[in-house]
Every structure is written in structure tokens, then in C-alpha cells.
PDB file of C-alpha atoms in Angstrom:
ATOM      1  CA  MET S   1      -0.164   0.017   0.172  1.00 88.00           C
ATOM      2  CA  PHE S   2       2.986   2.563   0.595  1.00 95.00           C
ATOM      3  CA  GLN S   3       4.824   1.405  -2.717  1.00 96.00           C
ATOM      4  CA  SER S   4       3.823   4.083  -4.624  1.00 96.00           C
ATOM      5  CA  ILE S   5       4.137   6.919  -2.697  1.00 96.00           C
ATOM      6  CA  ASN S   6       7.571   5.432  -1.442  1.00 96.00           C
ATOM      7  CA  ASN S   7       8.782   5.621  -4.737  1.00 96.00           C
ATOM      8  CA  TYR S   8       6.710   9.020  -5.225  1.00 95.00           C
ATOM      9  CA  ALA S   9       9.062  10.119  -1.472  1.00 96.00           C
ATOM     10  CA  ALA S  10      12.761   9.007  -3.578  1.00 95.00           C
ATOM     11  CA  ARG S  11      11.959  10.678  -6.752  1.00 95.00           C
ATOM     12  CA  SER S  12      12.892  13.671  -4.396  1.00 94.00           C
ATOM     13  CA  VAL S  13      14.435  12.917  -1.005  1.00 96.00           C
ATOM     14  CA  ASN S  14      17.048   9.786   0.116  1.00 96.00           C
ATOM     15  CA  LEU S  15      14.879   9.206   3.768  1.00 95.00           C
ATOM     16  CA  THR S  16      16.243   6.020   5.831  1.00 96.00           C
ATOM     17  CA  PRO S  17      14.229   2.855   6.605  1.00 96.00           C
ATOM     18  CA  GLU S  18      12.876   4.322  10.265  1.00 96.00           C
ATOM     19  CA  GLU S  19      12.275   8.024   7.401  1.00 96.00           C
ATOM     20  CA  THR S  20       9.638   5.949   5.643  1.00 96.00           C
ATOM     21  CA  ALA S  21       8.151   3.420   8.461  1.00 96.00           C
ATOM     22  CA  LEU S  22       7.794   7.070  10.528  1.00 96.00           C
ATOM     23  CA  PHE S  23       6.333   8.740   7.021  1.00 96.00           C
ATOM     24  CA  ASN S  24       4.074   5.557   6.866  1.00 97.00           C
ATOM     25  CA  GLU S  25       3.368   5.117  10.459  1.00 96.00           C
ATOM     26  CA  ILE S  26       2.032   9.133   9.813  1.00 97.00           C
ATOM     27  CA  LEU S  27      -0.499   8.679   6.633  1.00 97.00           C
ATOM     28  CA  GLU S  28      -3.842   7.451   7.075  1.00 97.00           C
ATOM     29  CA  TYR S  29      -5.347   4.734   4.451  1.00 98.00           C
ATOM     30  CA  ARG S  30      -8.844   5.267   3.495  1.00 97.00           C
ATOM     31  CA  GLN S  31     -10.454   3.384   1.172  1.00 98.00           C
ATOM     32  CA  VAL S  32     -13.675   6.492  -0.842  1.00 98.00           C
ATOM     33  CA  PRO S  33     -16.358   4.644  -2.930  1.00 98.00           C
ATOM     34  CA  LYS S  34     -17.412   6.096  -5.906  1.00 97.00           C
ATOM     35  CA  LYS S  35     -18.930   9.542  -5.972  1.00 97.00           C
ATOM     36  CA  THR S  36     -18.071  10.596  -2.459  1.00 98.00           C
ATOM     37  CA  ARG S  37     -17.963  14.848  -1.374  1.00 98.00           C
ATOM     38  CA  LEU S  38     -14.108  14.578  -0.112  1.00 98.00           C
ATOM     39  CA  LEU S  39     -14.450  18.297   0.489  1.00 98.00           C
ATOM     40  CA  GLN S  40     -17.696  20.893  -0.190  1.00 97.00           C
ATOM     41  CA  ALA S  41     -17.385  24.782  -1.042  1.00 97.00           C
ATOM     42  CA  GLY S  42     -17.082  26.404   1.904  1.00 97.00           C
ATOM     43  CA  ASP S  43     -15.409  24.290   4.358  1.00 98.00           C
ATOM     44  CA  ILE S  44     -13.081  24.240   6.040  1.00 98.00           C
ATOM     45  CA  CYS S  45     -10.018  21.107   4.074  1.00 97.00           C
ATOM     46  CA  ASN S  46      -8.941  19.092   6.556  1.00 97.00           C
ATOM     47  CA  PHE S  47      -6.431  17.022   4.486  1.00 97.00           C
ATOM     48  CA  GLU S  48      -4.056  16.381   2.039  1.00 97.00           C
ATOM     49  CA  ALA S  49      -5.010  12.817   0.280  1.00 98.00           C
ATOM     50  CA  TYR S  50      -2.234  10.454  -2.179  1.00 98.00           C
ATOM     51  CA  VAL S  51      -4.062   8.975  -4.395  1.00 98.00           C
ATOM     52  CA  ILE S  52      -2.921   5.632  -4.513  1.00 98.00           C
ATOM     53  CA  LYS S  53      -5.733   4.269  -7.223  1.00 97.00           C
ATOM     54  CA  GLY S  54      -8.722   6.146  -8.244  1.00 97.00           C
ATOM     55  CA  CYS S  55      -9.674   9.244  -9.997  1.00 97.00           C
ATOM     56  CA  ILE S  56     -10.190  12.724  -8.270  1.00 97.00           C
ATOM     57  CA  ARG S  57     -12.172  15.662 -10.064  1.00 97.00           C
ATOM     58  CA  GLU S  58     -11.609  19.607  -7.977  1.00 96.00           C
ATOM     59  CA  TYR S  59     -14.052  22.350  -8.836  1.00 96.00           C
ATOM     60  CA  THR S  60     -16.239  25.271  -8.418  1.00 95.00           C
ATOM     61  CA  VAL S  61     -19.279  26.208  -9.528  1.00 94.00           C
ATOM     62  CA  ASP S  62     -19.390  29.093 -11.803  1.00 91.00           C
ATOM     63  CA  GLU S  63     -21.685  32.250 -11.048  1.00 91.00           C
ATOM     64  CA  ASN S  64     -24.134  30.518 -13.678  1.00 91.00           C
ATOM     65  CA  GLY S  65     -24.689  27.002 -11.287  1.00 91.00           C
ATOM     66  CA  THR S  66     -22.019  25.816 -14.635  1.00 90.00           C
ATOM     67  CA  GLU S  67     -19.219  23.385 -12.636  1.00 93.00           C
ATOM     68  CA  VAL S  68     -15.834  24.330 -13.990  1.00 93.00           C
ATOM     69  CA  THR S  69     -13.132  21.361 -13.112  1.00 94.00           C
ATOM     70  CA  LEU S  70      -9.847  22.347 -12.158  1.00 92.00           C
ATOM     71  CA  GLN S  71      -7.784  19.156 -12.459  1.00 91.00           C
ATOM     72  CA  PHE S  72      -8.132  15.662 -12.601  1.00 94.00           C
ATOM     73  CA  ALA S  73      -5.785  13.487  -9.766  1.00 94.00           C
ATOM     74  CA  VAL S  74      -4.036  10.506 -10.572  1.00 94.00           C
ATOM     75  CA  GLU S  75      -3.058   7.136  -9.340  1.00 95.00           C
ATOM     76  CA  ASP S  76       1.074   9.439  -7.900  1.00 95.00           C
ATOM     77  CA  TRP S  77      -1.147  12.902  -7.976  1.00 94.00           C
ATOM     78  CA  TRP S  78      -2.131  14.186  -4.280  1.00 96.00           C
ATOM     79  CA  VAL S  79      -4.835  16.679  -3.812  1.00 96.00           C
ATOM     80  CA  SER S  80      -5.881  19.208  -1.669  1.00 96.00           C
ATOM     81  CA  ASP S  81      -7.221  23.052  -1.527  1.00 96.00           C
ATOM     82  CA  LEU S  82      -4.307  24.055  -0.657  1.00 92.00           C
ATOM     83  CA  ALA S  83      -5.162  27.720   0.493  1.00 94.00           C
ATOM     84  CA  SER S  84      -8.075  26.399   2.898  1.00 96.00           C
ATOM     85  CA  PHE S  85      -5.423  23.494   3.886  1.00 96.00           C
ATOM     86  CA  GLN S  86      -2.185  26.338   4.994  1.00 93.00           C
ATOM     87  CA  ASP S  87      -4.769  29.009   5.930  1.00 96.00           C
ATOM     88  CA  GLN S  88      -8.328  27.620   7.505  1.00 96.00           C
ATOM     89  CA  THR S  89     -10.320  29.787   5.701  1.00 97.00           C
ATOM     90  CA  PRO S  90     -12.763  27.932   3.059  1.00 98.00           C
ATOM     91  CA  ALA S  91     -12.750  25.875   0.310  1.00 97.00           C
ATOM     92  CA  TYR S  92     -13.776  28.055  -3.116  1.00 94.00           C
ATOM     93  CA  MET S  93     -13.729  24.064  -4.781  1.00 95.00           C
ATOM     94  CA  ASN S  94     -14.965  21.065  -3.861  1.00 98.00           C
ATOM     95  CA  ILE S  95     -13.503  17.265  -4.876  1.00 98.00           C
ATOM     96  CA  GLU S  96     -15.321  14.532  -5.389  1.00 98.00           C
ATOM     97  CA  THR S  97     -13.956  11.344  -6.554  1.00 98.00           C
ATOM     98  CA  LEU S  98     -15.483   9.714  -9.665  1.00 97.00           C
ATOM     99  CA  GLU S  99     -13.897   6.173  -8.697  1.00 97.00           C
ATOM    100  CA  ASP S 100     -13.955   3.613  -5.819  1.00 98.00           C
ATOM    101  CA  CYS S 101      -9.971   5.586  -4.955  1.00 98.00           C
ATOM    102  CA  GLU S 102      -7.985   4.437  -2.377  1.00 98.00           C
ATOM    103  CA  LEU S 103      -5.711   7.381  -0.755  1.00 98.00           C
ATOM    104  CA  LEU S 104      -3.721   8.811   1.557  1.00 98.00           C
ATOM    105  CA  ILE S 105      -4.611  10.487   4.055  1.00 98.00           C
ATOM    106  CA  LEU S 106      -2.265  13.254   6.212  1.00 97.00           C
ATOM    107  CA  THR S 107      -4.208  16.084   8.433  1.00 97.00           C
ATOM    108  CA  ARG S 108      -2.974  19.548   9.257  1.00 95.00           C
ATOM    109  CA  GLU S 109      -1.384  17.942  12.313  1.00 96.00           C
ATOM    110  CA  SER S 110       0.099  14.984  10.741  1.00 97.00           C
ATOM    111  CA  LYS S 111       2.008  16.889   7.522  1.00 97.00           C
ATOM    112  CA  GLU S 112       3.239  19.191  10.835  1.00 96.00           C
ATOM    113  CA  ARG S 113       4.068  16.197  12.918  1.00 96.00           C
ATOM    114  CA  LEU S 114       5.798  14.697   9.763  1.00 96.00           C
ATOM    115  CA  LEU S 115       7.787  17.495   8.913  1.00 96.00           C
ATOM    116  CA  THR S 116       8.843  18.612  12.656  1.00 96.00           C
ATOM    117  CA  GLU S 117      10.021  14.711  12.534  1.00 96.00           C
ATOM    118  CA  VAL S 118      11.252  14.442   9.346  1.00 96.00           C
ATOM    119  CA  PRO S 119      12.002  17.072   8.063  1.00 95.00           C
ATOM    120  CA  LYS S 120      13.458  15.442   4.276  1.00 95.00           C
ATOM    121  CA  LEU S 121      10.213  15.754   3.182  1.00 96.00           C
ATOM    122  CA  GLU S 122       9.932  19.526   3.850  1.00 95.00           C
ATOM    123  CA  ARG S 123      11.588  19.692  -0.219  1.00 95.00           C
ATOM    124  CA  MET S 124       9.816  17.034  -1.225  1.00 95.00           C
ATOM    125  CA  PHE S 125       6.681  19.248  -0.661  1.00 95.00           C
ATOM    126  CA  ARG S 126       8.386  22.246  -1.631  1.00 95.00           C
ATOM    127  CA  LEU S 127       9.366  20.404  -5.001  1.00 93.00           C
ATOM    128  CA  MET S 128       5.205  18.732  -5.663  1.00 92.00           C
ATOM    129  CA  LEU S 129       4.020  22.979  -4.916  1.00 91.00           C
ATOM    130  CA  GLN S 130       6.515  23.822  -7.464  1.00 93.00           C
ATOM    131  CA  ARG S 131       5.337  21.752 -10.081  1.00 90.00           C
ATOM    132  CA  HIS S 132       1.759  21.955  -9.425  1.00 86.00           C
ATOM    133  CA  LEU S 133       2.412  25.782  -9.475  1.00 89.00           C
ATOM    134  CA  THR S 134       4.090  25.501 -12.739  1.00 90.00           C
ATOM    135  CA  VAL S 135       1.366  23.055 -13.796  1.00 85.00           C
ATOM    136  CA  VAL S 136      -1.026  25.995 -13.491  1.00 84.00           C
ATOM    137  CA  GLN S 137       1.312  28.636 -14.428  1.00 89.00           C
ATOM    138  CA  LYS S 138       0.933  26.397 -17.888  1.00 86.00           C
ATOM    139  CA  ARG S 139      -2.523  26.315 -17.935  1.00 81.00           C
ATOM    140  CA  LEU S 140      -3.571  29.614 -17.939  1.00 84.00           C
ATOM    141  CA  PHE S 141      -1.497  30.361 -20.416  1.00 85.00           C
ATOM    142  CA  LYS S 142      -3.060  27.481 -22.201  1.00 80.00           C
ATOM    143  CA  THR S 143      -6.116  28.984 -21.775  1.00 79.00           C
ATOM    144  CA  ILE S 144      -5.474  32.030 -22.371  1.00 83.00           C
ATOM    145  CA  ALA S 145      -3.622  31.611 -25.764  1.00 85.00           C
ATOM    146  CA  THR S 146      -4.540  28.719 -27.387  1.00 87.00           C
ATOM    147  CA  THR S 147      -6.714  26.821 -29.351  1.00 88.00           C
ATOM    148  CA  ALA S 148      -9.549  25.162 -28.905  1.00 87.00           C
ATOM    149  CA  MET S 149      -8.194  22.154 -30.380  1.00 88.00           C
ATOM    150  CA  GLU S 150      -4.449  22.623 -28.776  1.00 88.00           C
ATOM    151  CA  LYS S 151      -6.390  22.899 -25.188  1.00 88.00           C
ATOM    152  CA  TYR S 152      -7.636  19.290 -25.864  1.00 88.00           C
ATOM    153  CA  GLN S 153      -4.423  17.899 -28.167  1.00 88.00           C
ATOM    154  CA  GLU S 154      -2.544  19.198 -24.363  1.00 86.00           C
ATOM    155  CA  PHE S 155      -5.156  17.789 -22.439  1.00 88.00           C
ATOM    156  CA  ILE S 156      -5.064  14.298 -24.080  1.00 87.00           C
ATOM    157  CA  ASN S 157      -1.112  14.301 -23.879  1.00 87.00           C
ATOM    158  CA  ARG S 158      -0.888  15.225 -20.419  1.00 83.00           C
ATOM    159  CA  TYR S 159      -3.865  12.891 -19.561  1.00 86.00           C
ATOM    160  CA  PRO S 160      -3.382  10.058 -22.076  1.00 87.00           C
ATOM    161  CA  GLY S 161      -6.109   8.066 -19.585  1.00 89.00           C
ATOM    162  CA  ILE S 162      -8.361   9.785 -18.472  1.00 90.00           C
ATOM    163  CA  PRO S 163     -10.983  10.518 -21.129  1.00 89.00           C
ATOM    164  CA  GLN S 164     -11.365   6.328 -20.779  1.00 91.00           C
ATOM    165  CA  ARG S 165     -12.009   7.462 -17.151  1.00 93.00           C
ATOM    166  CA  VAL S 166     -14.816   9.726 -16.815  1.00 93.00           C
ATOM    167  CA  PRO S 167     -17.469  11.437 -18.461  1.00 92.00           C
ATOM    168  CA  GLN S 168     -16.806  13.396 -21.257  1.00 92.00           C
ATOM    169  CA  HIS S 169     -18.584  17.129 -19.759  1.00 93.00           C
ATOM    170  CA  TYR S 170     -16.139  16.707 -17.412  1.00 94.00           C
ATOM    171  CA  ILE S 171     -13.398  17.161 -19.756  1.00 93.00           C
ATOM    172  CA  ALA S 172     -15.328  20.069 -21.661  1.00 93.00           C
ATOM    173  CA  SER S 173     -15.803  21.937 -18.075  1.00 92.00           C
ATOM    174  CA  TYR S 174     -12.027  21.140 -17.837  1.00 92.00           C
ATOM    175  CA  LEU S 175     -11.020  23.378 -21.000  1.00 91.00           C
ATOM    176  CA  GLY S 176     -13.637  25.884 -21.673  1.00 88.00           C
ATOM    177  CA  ILE S 177     -15.877  24.232 -23.328  1.00 89.00           C
ATOM    178  CA  SER S 178     -19.145  22.254 -24.818  1.00 89.00           C
ATOM    179  CA  PRO S 179     -19.620  18.663 -24.411  1.00 90.00           C
ATOM    180  CA  GLU S 180     -21.284  19.221 -27.676  1.00 91.00           C
ATOM    181  CA  PHE S 181     -17.883  21.052 -29.117  1.00 90.00           C
ATOM    182  CA  LEU S 182     -15.601  18.360 -27.098  1.00 90.00           C
ATOM    183  CA  SER S 183     -17.637  16.083 -29.708  1.00 88.00           C
ATOM    184  CA  LYS S 184     -16.615  18.042 -33.201  1.00 87.00           C
ATOM    185  CA  LEU S 185     -12.659  18.750 -31.260  1.00 85.00           C
ATOM    186  CA  ARG S 186     -13.175  14.440 -31.235  1.00 83.00           C
ATOM    187  CA  ALA S 187     -14.348  14.039 -34.381  1.00 83.00           C
ATOM    188  CA  ARG S 188     -11.724  16.661 -36.359  1.00 78.00           C
ATOM    189  CA  GLY S 189      -8.855  14.980 -34.039  1.00 68.00           C
ATOM    190  CA  LEU S 190     -10.155  11.139 -35.501  1.00 57.00           C
ATOM    191  CA  LYS S 191      -9.990  12.450 -38.205  1.00 57.00           C
ATOM    192  CA  LYS S 192      -6.020  13.225 -38.642  1.00 54.00           C
TER     193      LYS S 192
END
């Protein structure tokens, strides 16, 4: 159950066997069924979750009541409302499982304990945040400066397995287009 997260950590830091054991001991394992809301907008986020198995969607609801998908989190990804978790402010987003999931959870308290007792892991979390910020910046740029087809192709490159795992209307909401327009893009893409 801890192999994938230990591999994730090993890409950033070299932990001793004792540090790895403590890391694994502090993480809370959870099995979460499909269609479970992990976070409701307006609530305080009290977790960071590493996805061992499954697919999770982060989304918000705009002023017109339309769901806007912000991110998909699949195996070997972390999911949380970082601002809410860090600052203990109401969450802007909703987080929901799209498949049955297996997660490893850190609460604010357990993360603080982990970073106090295994300071090397500060590096792992810093690198994770840097990668996340890079992805968000690239996505913002792509949203502003690329065509719908280019956004779709970037999505397929970034998330090659997602189209088989989630409803198309979630992908359309991620891309900022209608499901009908996504169908047209997919048809054009298949012809090429």
C-alpha cells in the first residue's frame, strides 16, 4: 500500500528505513467509494491526499451554476484545496471521487508532525508545490493563448488515460467548452 508513495518520495529525497517507516506510520489509509464528496466549497479543507488508486475531480461552480473542472487527480497525484488547507479558510472548490479510490491522507496535525520529525520531507512538499504551480501557470497560459483544439491535444498528452475514465462533460468543463463542441473536436482529431 505504501510502495507508490515511497517511490514518489524517493524521487525527491533519500529517506532512511526509519524515516520511511515513520512516514508510512503517519499516513492514514482510506478507501473511498465512487461519487464521494471529499470537500464541499465553503468548508475548511482538513486534508492533503495522495492517490494510490482512482480518479478525483476538483471543481467549482460559477455564478451561473455551471460546474468548472479545475483538475483531475489520478494515481501518484496529490489532491487538496491548498489555500483552505494552509490558511484554514473556506474552500473555493469541491473535491469528489469519480472512481472508487484508495488514498493516503495527511491532516494539518499529521503533516506538521511529519515535517517536524522528518525534515527532509519539506523538500518533497516544496518540489510538489513548485510542480503544481508550474502546471497551473502552463494551464493558465494555454487557456488564454491557444485554440480549443490545442487545449484538447494538450489535455490528451497530459492525461492520456482520462478520456476512458471520466464522463466527457467533465473534460469539456475542464477545457472550458461545451460537451457538443468537445465531440466535434474529438471527431476532427480522429480524422487527422
